[in-house]
CSV table of C-alpha atoms in Angstrom, one decimal:
chain,number,residue,atom,x,y,z
A,1064,MET,CA,-0.1,0.0,-0.1
A,1065,ILE,CA,2.7,2.4,0.9
A,1066,LYS,CA,4.6,1.5,-2.2
A,1067,ASN,CA,1.5,2.2,-4.3
A,1068,ILE,CA,1.2,5.7,-2.5
A,1069,GLY,CA,4.8,6.3,-3.3
A,1070,TYR,CA,4.2,5.4,-7.1
A,1071,CYS,CA,1.1,7.7,-7.1
A,1072,SER,CA,2.8,10.8,-5.7
A,1073,LEU,CA,5.9,10.5,-8.2
A,1074,LEU,CA,3.4,10.1,-11.0
A,1075,THR,CA,1.7,13.1,-9.8
A,1076,LEU,CA,4.7,15.1,-9.4
A,1077,ILE,CA,5.8,14.1,-13.0
A,1078,VAL,CA,2.2,15.3,-14.4
A,1079,ILE,CA,2.6,18.7,-12.5
A,1080,CYS,CA,6.0,19.1,-13.9
A,1081,CYS,CA,5.4,18.2,-17.5
A,1082,THR,CA,2.1,20.0,-17.8
A,1083,PRO,CA,3.7,23.5,-17.8
A,1084,ALA,CA,6.3,22.5,-20.4
A,1085,LYS,CA,3.6,20.9,-22.6
A,1086,GLN,CA,1.3,23.9,-22.2
A,1087,ASN,CA,4.2,26.1,-23.2
A,1088,LYS,CA,4.8,24.1,-26.5
A,1089,LYS,CA,1.3,24.5,-27.0
A,1090,ASN,CA,0.9,28.3,-26.1
A,1091,ILE,CA,4.0,29.3,-28.2
A,1092,LEU,CA,2.3,28.3,-31.4
A,1093,GLY,CA,1.1,31.2,-33.9
A,1094,GLU,CA,2.0,34.8,-34.6
A,1095,TRP,CA,3.5,37.3,-32.0
A,1096,LEU,CA,3.8,41.0,-32.4
A,1097,PHE,CA,6.5,42.8,-30.5
A,1098,ALA,CA,5.1,45.2,-28.0
A,1099,LYS,CA,7.8,46.8,-25.7
A,1100,ILE,CA,11.1,46.2,-24.2
A,1101,LYS,CA,12.7,47.0,-20.8
A,1102,ILE,CA,16.2,47.5,-21.4
A,1103,GLU,CA,18.6,46.5,-18.7
A,1104,SER,CA,21.9,47.3,-20.6
A,1105,THR,CA,23.4,49.8,-23.1
A,1106,HIS,CA,23.8,46.6,-25.7
A,1107,ALA,CA,22.4,47.9,-29.2
A,1108,GLU,CA,21.2,45.6,-32.1
A,1109,PRO,CA,23.2,45.9,-35.3
A,1110,PRO,CA,21.6,47.9,-38.1
A,1111,VAL,CA,19.4,46.2,-40.7
A,1112,PRO,CA,18.2,47.6,-44.0
A,1113,PHE,CA,14.5,47.6,-43.1
A,1114,MET,CA,14.7,49.4,-39.5
A,1115,GLN,CA,10.8,50.3,-39.6
A,1116,ASP,CA,9.6,46.5,-39.8
A,1117,PRO,CA,7.9,45.3,-36.9
A,1118,HIS,CA,9.3,42.5,-35.0
A,1119,ASN,CA,6.8,39.8,-36.0
A,1120,ILE,CA,7.4,36.2,-35.0
A,1121,ILE,CA,5.5,33.1,-36.0
A,1122,PHE,CA,6.1,29.6,-34.3
A,1123,TYR,CA,5.2,26.5,-35.9
A,1124,ALA,CA,4.6,23.0,-34.6
A,1125,ASP,CA,7.7,21.6,-36.6
A,1126,GLY,CA,10.2,23.4,-34.5
A,1127,LYS,CA,10.6,26.1,-37.1
A,1128,TYR,CA,9.9,29.8,-36.5
A,1129,ILE,CA,9.4,32.8,-39.0
A,1130,ASN,CA,11.0,36.2,-38.1
A,1131,LYS,CA,9.0,38.6,-40.5
A,1132,SER,CA,11.6,41.2,-40.2
A,1133,GLY,CA,14.4,38.6,-41.8
A,1134,PHE,CA,17.9,37.8,-41.1
A,1135,PHE,CA,20.8,39.7,-42.6
A,1136,LYS,CA,24.5,39.2,-42.5
A,1137,ILE,CA,26.3,42.5,-42.8
A,1138,PRO,CA,30.0,42.7,-43.2
A,1139,ASP,CA,31.8,44.6,-40.3
A,1140,ASN,CA,33.8,47.8,-41.0
A,1141,ASP,CA,32.7,48.3,-44.5
A,1142,ASP,CA,31.6,51.8,-45.7
A,1143,ARG,CA,29.9,50.2,-48.8
A,1144,TRP,CA,28.3,47.2,-47.0
A,1145,GLU,CA,25.2,47.3,-48.8
A,1146,ASN,CA,26.5,45.7,-51.8
A,1147,LYS,CA,27.7,43.0,-49.7
A,1148,THR,CA,24.9,42.3,-47.4
A,1149,LEU,CA,23.4,38.6,-47.5
A,1150,TYR,CA,19.9,37.9,-46.8
A,1151,LEU,CA,19.4,34.7,-45.1
A,1152,GLY,CA,15.5,34.6,-45.4
A,1153,GLU,CA,13.0,34.6,-42.6
A,1154,GLN,CA,13.0,30.9,-41.2
A,1155,ALA,CA,15.1,29.0,-38.6
A,1156,LYS,CA,14.6,26.4,-35.9
A,1157,TYR,CA,13.7,26.9,-32.2
A,1158,LYS,CA,13.6,24.8,-29.1
A,1159,ILE,CA,11.4,25.2,-26.1
A,1160,PHE,CA,12.1,23.2,-23.0
A,1161,LYS,CA,10.5,23.8,-19.4
A,1162,ASP,CA,11.0,27.7,-19.2
A,1163,SER,CA,13.6,28.2,-21.8
A,1164,LEU,CA,13.1,29.3,-25.4
A,1165,SER,CA,15.9,29.1,-27.7
A,1166,LEU,CA,16.1,30.6,-31.2
A,1167,LEU,CA,18.6,29.8,-34.0
A,1168,ASN,CA,20.1,32.8,-35.2
A,1169,PRO,CA,21.3,31.9,-39.0
A,1170,VAL,CA,23.7,34.8,-39.0
A,1171,THR,CA,25.8,33.2,-36.3
A,1172,ASN,CA,24.4,29.5,-36.5
A,1173,THR,CA,23.9,29.4,-32.7
A,1174,TYR,CA,20.9,29.3,-30.5
A,1175,GLU,CA,20.3,32.0,-28.5
A,1176,ALA,CA,18.4,31.4,-25.2
A,1177,SER,CA,15.8,33.4,-23.3
A,1178,LYS,CA,14.0,32.6,-20.2
A,1179,VAL,CA,10.1,32.4,-20.5
A,1180,VAL,CA,8.9,34.7,-17.8
A,1181,LYS,CA,5.4,34.7,-18.9
A,1182,LEU,CA,3.6,32.8,-21.6
A,1183,THR,CA,-0.3,32.6,-21.9
A,1184,PRO,CA,-2.4,32.3,-25.2
A,1185,ASP,CA,-2.3,36.2,-25.7
A,1186,THR,CA,1.0,37.3,-24.1
A,1187,LEU,CA,4.7,36.3,-24.3
A,1188,ILE,CA,7.4,37.8,-22.0
A,1189,LEU,CA,11.0,36.7,-22.5
A,1190,LYS,CA,14.0,37.7,-20.5
A,1191,SER,CA,17.5,37.8,-22.3
A,1192,LYS,CA,20.9,37.0,-21.1
A,1193,ASP,CA,21.4,41.0,-20.1
A,1194,LYS,CA,18.0,40.8,-18.2
A,1195,SER,CA,16.1,42.7,-20.7
A,1196,LEU,CA,12.4,41.8,-20.9
A,1197,PHE,CA,10.8,41.5,-24.3
A,1198,THR,CA,7.0,41.5,-24.3
A,1199,TYR,CA,5.0,40.1,-27.4
A,1200,ILE,CA,1.3,40.0,-27.7
A,1201,ARG,CA,-0.7,37.5,-30.0
A,1202,HIS,CA,-1.4,38.6,-33.3
A,1203,ILE,CA,-3.5,37.5,-36.1
A,1204,SER,CA,-2.4,38.9,-39.7
A,1205,LYS,CA,-5.5,40.0,-41.7
A,1206,GLN,CA,-6.2,37.8,-44.7
A,1207,TYR,CA,-7.3,39.5,-48.0
A,1208,LYS,CA,-9.1,37.9,-51.3
A,1209,ASN,CA,-7.0,39.2,-54.2
A,1210,THR,CA,-7.3,38.8,-57.7
A,1211,ASN,CA,-5.2,35.8,-58.9
A,1212,ILE,CA,-1.4,37.0,-59.4
A,1213,ASP,CA,0.6,35.1,-61.7
A,1214,LYS,CA,3.6,37.4,-61.9
A,1215,ILE,CA,5.3,40.1,-59.8
A,1216,VAL,CA,7.8,42.5,-60.8
A,1217,VAL,CA,10.0,44.4,-58.1
A,1218,SER,CA,12.5,47.5,-59.1
A,1219,LYS,CA,14.7,49.0,-56.6
A,1220,LEU,CA,16.1,52.4,-57.3
A,1221,PRO,CA,19.1,54.4,-56.2
A,1222,CYS,CA,19.5,56.5,-53.2
A,1223,TYR,CA,22.4,58.7,-52.0
A,1224,GLY,CA,24.7,56.1,-51.0
A,1225,THR,CA,25.0,52.3,-51.8
A,1226,CYS,CA,21.5,51.2,-51.7
A,1227,PRO,CA,21.0,47.9,-54.1
A,1228,VAL,CA,19.7,49.0,-57.4
A,1229,ASN,CA,18.0,46.2,-59.3
A,1230,SER,CA,14.8,44.6,-60.9
A,1231,THR,CA,13.2,41.2,-60.6
A,1232,VAL,CA,10.5,39.4,-62.2
A,1233,ILE,CA,9.0,36.1,-60.6
A,1234,SER,CA,6.3,33.9,-61.9
A,1235,ASN,CA,3.9,31.4,-60.0
A,1236,LYS,CA,5.8,28.9,-62.0
A,1237,GLY,CA,9.0,30.0,-60.3
A,1238,GLU,CA,10.6,31.5,-63.4
A,1239,LEU,CA,12.9,34.1,-62.4
A,1240,LEU,CA,14.3,37.0,-64.5
A,1241,PHE,CA,17.0,39.3,-62.5
A,1242,TYR,CA,19.0,42.6,-63.4
A,1243,GLY,CA,21.5,43.6,-60.8
A,1244,GLN,CA,22.6,46.9,-61.9
A,1245,GLN,CA,24.6,48.4,-58.9
A,1246,PHE,CA,25.5,47.4,-55.3
A,1247,ASN,CA,24.3,43.8,-55.4
A,1248,THR,CA,26.1,40.7,-54.7
A,1249,LYS,CA,25.6,39.6,-58.6
A,1250,GLU,CA,25.6,42.4,-61.3
A,1251,GLY,CA,24.0,41.7,-64.7
A,1252,PHE,CA,21.2,39.6,-66.2
A,1253,PHE,CA,20.2,36.2,-64.8
A,1254,GLN,CA,17.4,33.8,-65.0
A,1255,ALA,CA,16.8,30.9,-62.7
A,1256,HIS,CA,14.0,28.6,-61.6
A,1257,ILE,CA,13.1,28.8,-58.0
A,1258,SER,CA,11.9,25.9,-56.0
A,1259,LYS,CA,8.2,25.2,-55.7
A,1260,GLN,CA,8.3,25.6,-51.8
A,1261,ILE,CA,9.7,29.1,-52.0
A,1262,THR,CA,7.4,30.1,-54.9
A,1263,GLU,CA,4.3,28.9,-53.4
A,1264,ASP,CA,5.6,31.0,-49.9
A,1265,ILE,CA,5.9,34.1,-52.0
A,1266,PHE,CA,2.5,33.9,-53.9
A,1267,LYS,CA,0.7,32.8,-50.6
A,1268,GLY,CA,2.1,35.7,-48.7
A,1269,LEU,CA,-0.2,37.8,-51.1
A,1270,SER,CA,-2.9,36.9,-48.8
A,1271,THR,CA,-1.8,39.6,-46.2
A,1272,VAL,CA,-1.5,42.3,-48.8
A,1273,ASN,CA,-4.5,44.3,-49.6
A,1274,ILE,CA,-3.6,44.9,-53.1
A,1275,GLU,CA,-6.7,46.7,-54.0
A,1276,GLY,CA,-6.6,49.0,-51.1
A,1277,LEU,CA,-3.0,50.0,-51.6
A,1278,GLU,CA,-2.3,53.4,-52.5
A,1279,LYS,CA,-0.4,54.1,-55.8
A,1280,TYR,CA,2.3,56.3,-54.0
A,1281,TYR,CA,3.8,56.4,-50.8
A,1282,SER,CA,6.4,58.8,-49.5
A,1283,GLU,CA,8.5,59.9,-46.8
A,1284,SER,CA,9.0,63.8,-46.2
A,1285,ALA,CA,13.1,63.4,-46.7
A,1286,THR,CA,15.7,63.4,-49.3
A,1287,ASP,CA,18.1,61.0,-50.7
A,1288,MET,CA,16.3,58.0,-49.7
A,1289,ALA,CA,15.8,54.9,-51.9
A,1290,SER,CA,12.7,54.0,-53.9
A,1291,THR,CA,11.1,50.8,-55.0
A,1292,THR,CA,8.3,50.0,-57.4
A,1293,ILE,CA,6.2,46.8,-57.3
A,1294,THR,CA,3.9,45.6,-60.2
A,1295,PHE,CA,1.1,42.9,-60.0
A,1296,ILE,CA,0.3,40.9,-63.0
A,1297,SER,CA,-2.6,38.8,-63.6
A,1298,ASN,CA,-3.1,36.9,-66.9
A,1299,GLY,CA,-0.4,39.0,-68.8
A,1300,LYS,CA,-2.3,42.3,-67.5
A,1301,ILE,CA,-0.8,44.9,-65.1
A,1302,VAL,CA,-3.5,44.8,-62.2
A,1303,LYS,CA,-1.5,47.6,-59.9
A,1304,THR,CA,1.7,49.3,-59.5
A,1305,ILE,CA,3.0,50.8,-56.4
A,1306,TYR,CA,5.5,53.5,-55.9
A,1307,ASP,CA,7.2,53.6,-52.4
A,1308,TYR,CA,9.8,56.2,-51.4
A,1309,GLY,CA,11.5,55.8,-48.1
A,1310,SER,CA,9.9,52.7,-47.1
A,1311,ARG,CA,6.4,54.2,-46.3
A,1312,SER,CA,4.1,51.6,-47.6
A,1313,PRO,CA,2.4,48.9,-45.3
A,1314,PHE,CA,4.9,46.2,-43.7
A,1315,GLU,CA,3.4,43.1,-45.2
A,1316,LEU,CA,4.0,45.0,-48.9
A,1317,ARG,CA,7.4,45.9,-47.9
A,1318,ARG,CA,8.1,42.3,-46.7
A,1319,LEU,CA,7.1,40.9,-50.0
A,1320,ILE,CA,9.3,43.5,-51.7
A,1321,ARG,CA,12.4,42.3,-49.6
A,1322,ASN,CA,11.9,38.6,-50.1
A,1323,ILE,CA,11.5,39.1,-54.0
A,1324,SER,CA,14.4,41.4,-54.3
A,1325,TYR,CA,16.8,39.1,-52.5
A,1326,LEU,CA,15.5,36.0,-54.3
A,1327,TYR,CA,18.7,36.0,-56.6
A,1328,GLN,CA,21.1,35.4,-53.8
A,1329,HIS,CA,19.7,31.8,-53.1
A,1330,ALA,CA,18.9,31.0,-56.7
A,1331,ASP,CA,20.9,28.7,-59.2
A,1332,LEU,CA,21.6,31.6,-61.5
A,1333,LYS,CA,22.2,31.4,-65.3
A,1334,LYS,CA,24.1,34.3,-66.6
A,1335,LEU,CA,22.2,35.8,-69.7
A,1336,ILE,CA,24.4,37.8,-72.2
A,1337,ILE,CA,22.4,41.1,-72.9
A,1338,GLN,CA,24.1,44.1,-74.1
A,1339,ASP,CA,22.2,47.3,-74.4
A,1340,PRO,CA,18.8,46.3,-72.5
A,1341,ILE,CA,15.8,47.9,-73.9
A,1342,LEU,CA,14.5,49.8,-70.8
A,1343,THR,CA,12.3,52.8,-72.0
A,1344,ALA,CA,10.1,54.9,-69.8
A,1345,THR,CA,8.0,57.3,-72.1
A,1346,LEU,CA,6.8,56.8,-75.7
A,1347,GLN,CA,4.5,59.3,-77.4
A,1348,SER,CA,2.7,59.8,-80.8
A,1349,ASP,CA,1.3,63.0,-82.2
A,1350,THR,CA,-1.7,63.0,-79.9
A,1351,LYS,CA,-0.9,60.2,-77.1
A,1352,GLN,CA,1.7,59.3,-74.8
A,1353,VAL,CA,2.6,56.1,-72.8
A,1354,GLY,CA,4.4,56.6,-69.5
A,1355,LEU,CA,6.1,53.7,-67.9
A,1356,ILE,CA,7.2,56.1,-65.0
A,1357,ASN,CA,7.7,53.3,-62.8
A,1358,ASN,CA,10.9,51.1,-63.3
A,1359,SER,CA,8.8,47.8,-62.5
A,1360,GLU,CA,6.5,48.5,-65.6
A,1361,SER,CA,9.4,49.3,-68.0
A,1362,PHE,CA,11.3,46.0,-66.7
A,1363,TYR,CA,8.0,44.1,-67.3
A,1364,LEU,CA,7.9,45.2,-70.8
A,1365,PHE,CA,11.6,44.4,-71.3
A,1366,SER,CA,11.2,40.9,-70.1
A,1367,GLU,CA,8.1,40.4,-72.5
A,1368,LEU,CA,10.4,41.6,-75.3
A,1369,LEU,CA,13.0,39.1,-74.5
A,1370,ASN,CA,10.3,36.4,-75.6
A,1371,ALA,CA,8.9,38.3,-78.6
A,1372,SER,CA,9.4,37.2,-82.1
A,1373,SER,CA,11.9,38.5,-84.4
A,1374,ILE,CA,10.3,39.7,-87.8
A,1375,SER,CA,11.8,41.4,-91.0
A,1376,ASN,CA,11.6,45.1,-91.1
A,1377,SER,CA,8.8,46.9,-92.5
A,1378,ALA,CA,8.3,50.4,-94.0
A,1379,GLU,CA,4.9,50.8,-91.8
A,1380,LYS,CA,5.0,53.8,-89.9
A,1381,LEU,CA,4.6,52.9,-86.1
A,1382,PRO,CA,2.9,55.8,-84.2
A,1383,PHE,CA,4.8,55.9,-81.0
A,1384,THR,CA,8.3,56.9,-80.5
A,1385,GLY,CA,10.6,56.6,-77.9
A,1386,SER,CA,14.3,56.1,-76.8
A,1387,TYR,CA,16.4,54.0,-74.7
A,1388,GLN,CA,20.1,54.2,-73.5
A,1389,LEU,CA,22.9,51.9,-74.5
A,1390,ASP,CA,25.4,50.5,-71.9
A,1391,LEU,CA,27.7,53.3,-70.9
A,1392,PRO,CA,31.4,53.0,-70.9
A,1393,GLU,CA,33.5,53.6,-67.7
A,1394,ASN,CA,34.3,57.4,-67.2
A,1395,THR,CA,31.7,58.7,-69.8
A,1396,ASP,CA,31.6,62.3,-70.6
A,1397,TYR,CA,27.9,63.0,-69.6
A,1398,LYS,CA,28.2,66.0,-71.9
A,1399,LYS,CA,28.0,63.4,-74.8
A,1400,ILE,CA,25.5,61.0,-73.4
A,1401,ASP,CA,23.1,61.6,-76.2
A,1402,LEU,CA,25.5,59.5,-78.3
A,1403,TYR,CA,24.5,56.5,-76.5
A,1404,LYS,CA,20.8,57.1,-76.9
A,1405,ARG,CA,18.9,55.0,-79.4
A,1406,VAL,CA,15.3,55.5,-81.1
A,1407,ILE,CA,12.3,53.1,-80.8
A,1408,TYR,CA,9.1,52.8,-82.9
A,1409,THR,CA,6.2,51.0,-81.9
A,1410,ASP,CA,2.2,50.6,-82.1
A,1411,GLY,CA,2.4,48.7,-78.9
A,1412,ARG,CA,2.8,45.3,-80.6
A,1413,ILE,CA,5.5,45.8,-83.0
A,1414,PHE,CA,8.7,47.3,-81.8
A,1415,LYS,CA,11.1,48.7,-84.4
A,1416,ILE,CA,14.4,49.2,-82.4
A,1417,GLN,CA,17.5,50.9,-83.3
A,1418,LEU,CA,20.8,48.9,-82.2
A,1419,ARG,CA,24.3,50.1,-81.5
A,1420,ASP,CA,25.3,50.4,-84.9
A,1421,LYS,CA,22.3,52.3,-85.8
A,1422,THR,CA,20.7,49.4,-87.8
A,1423,PHE,CA,17.1,48.2,-86.8
A,1424,LYS,CA,15.7,45.0,-85.5
A,1425,THR,CA,11.9,44.3,-85.5
A,1426,LEU,CA,10.1,42.4,-82.7
A,1427,ASP,CA,6.6,41.4,-82.4
A,1428,LEU,CA,5.1,40.8,-79.1
A,1429,GLY,CA,2.2,39.0,-80.1
A,1430,TYR,CA,-0.4,41.5,-78.4
A,1431,ASN,CA,-0.6,45.0,-77.6
A,1432,PHE,CA,1.1,45.9,-74.5
A,1433,PHE,CA,-0.1,49.3,-74.4
A,1434,GLU,CA,-3.8,48.4,-75.2
A,1435,THR,CA,-3.8,45.3,-72.7
A,1436,ASN,CA,-2.5,47.5,-69.7
A,1437,ASN,CA,-4.5,50.5,-70.5
A,1438,LEU,CA,-1.4,52.7,-70.6
A,1439,THR,CA,-2.0,55.3,-73.2
A,1440,GLU,CA,-3.4,58.6,-72.4
A,1441,PRO,CA,-3.6,62.1,-74.1
A,1442,ARG,CA,-0.4,63.8,-74.7
A,1443,ASN,CA,0.2,66.5,-72.2
A,1444,TYR,CA,3.0,68.2,-74.2
A,1445,PRO,CA,2.8,70.1,-77.5
A,1446,LYS,CA,3.8,68.2,-80.8
A,1447,GLY,CA,7.7,68.7,-81.2
A,1448,VAL,CA,8.3,69.1,-77.4
A,1449,SER,CA,10.0,66.4,-76.0
A,1450,THR,CA,8.6,64.9,-72.6
A,1451,PRO,CA,11.3,64.7,-69.4
A,1452,ASP,CA,13.6,61.9,-70.2
A,1453,PRO,CA,14.0,59.6,-67.2
A,1454,LEU,CA,16.5,57.2,-68.7
A,1455,ALA,CA,19.4,58.2,-66.7
A,1456,ILE,CA,18.0,55.8,-63.9
A,1457,PHE,CA,18.9,52.9,-66.0
A,1458,SER,CA,22.3,53.7,-66.5
A,1459,LYS,CA,25.3,51.8,-65.1
């Protein structure tokens, strides 16, 4: 009898000890939003390219977690660090045991442990080694039902400094086209096929972005900051393009932009030999104009022209005229930059393009890009007066 009582007491003790640990493993699952911090030391976190991003964490039952701010490996003591920054993604492993939560840091490849001070279904408080307290609250990201998107184009524009300048097209089939212009770990034109899992993650992530509700322009009242444009495409048609100066757009959109613009760093890239890419911004006829004022729209047209059919040159007059800029040699005298411009004639489907040697090639896109995307509008400039030339943003 005494032996049975002792056994029951031991069993009860085990159950009591295990229950909080099991409950912690259950309560930790889901998304958490960082709420506040009580700092007990002067230790400062290293800067990352997306300082305004909220610190959201999602824990999964398979021992993996998502840090929605992402992980960046930034070289030490390098004034031009952004062109060497490695993006390590958002996902890593975690372990929870009793009152300890350990998160794998992909940058150092080590687990960083914190004490679980409080863990309920709606509150998580962690104490770090320096005794700082981090409070998180339960968060459920809002879900949106968007138009079916099959391609996304992201273009990152220059800033006053070494911000990466690049353009990316990703399709829902995993087809990637990347153009690294400046301050990237890869420069030039590349194509790749992205894994099914990563592609699904990108396009499923659209459910947290309210595409229809997004403004067309977001801007910060400061100078010299980077700009980004993103274009959503459905069934070959531009659904919406958003311009973001200074990272003022909603977080989930900025997160999508980040994850797409760094895809090239983890892809099996195949180099494309492309001289003088046809990147044009404005085309005009006597009465109408087409303004591809957003780089992502221009890059989308360029990506479509890569797959256009070559046809024999025709004497038929094409109503729209534009220009593009040849690759510039080093130490270019910008007083002579007009020598590196070439003309384009088009009706939106047929593109007659002047080459470096001033001969022409003609491409048939197979459909009218301008009409499909409703890009034509009445011309705002008198005949004979040129529109502002934005081609310099594409020069190397």
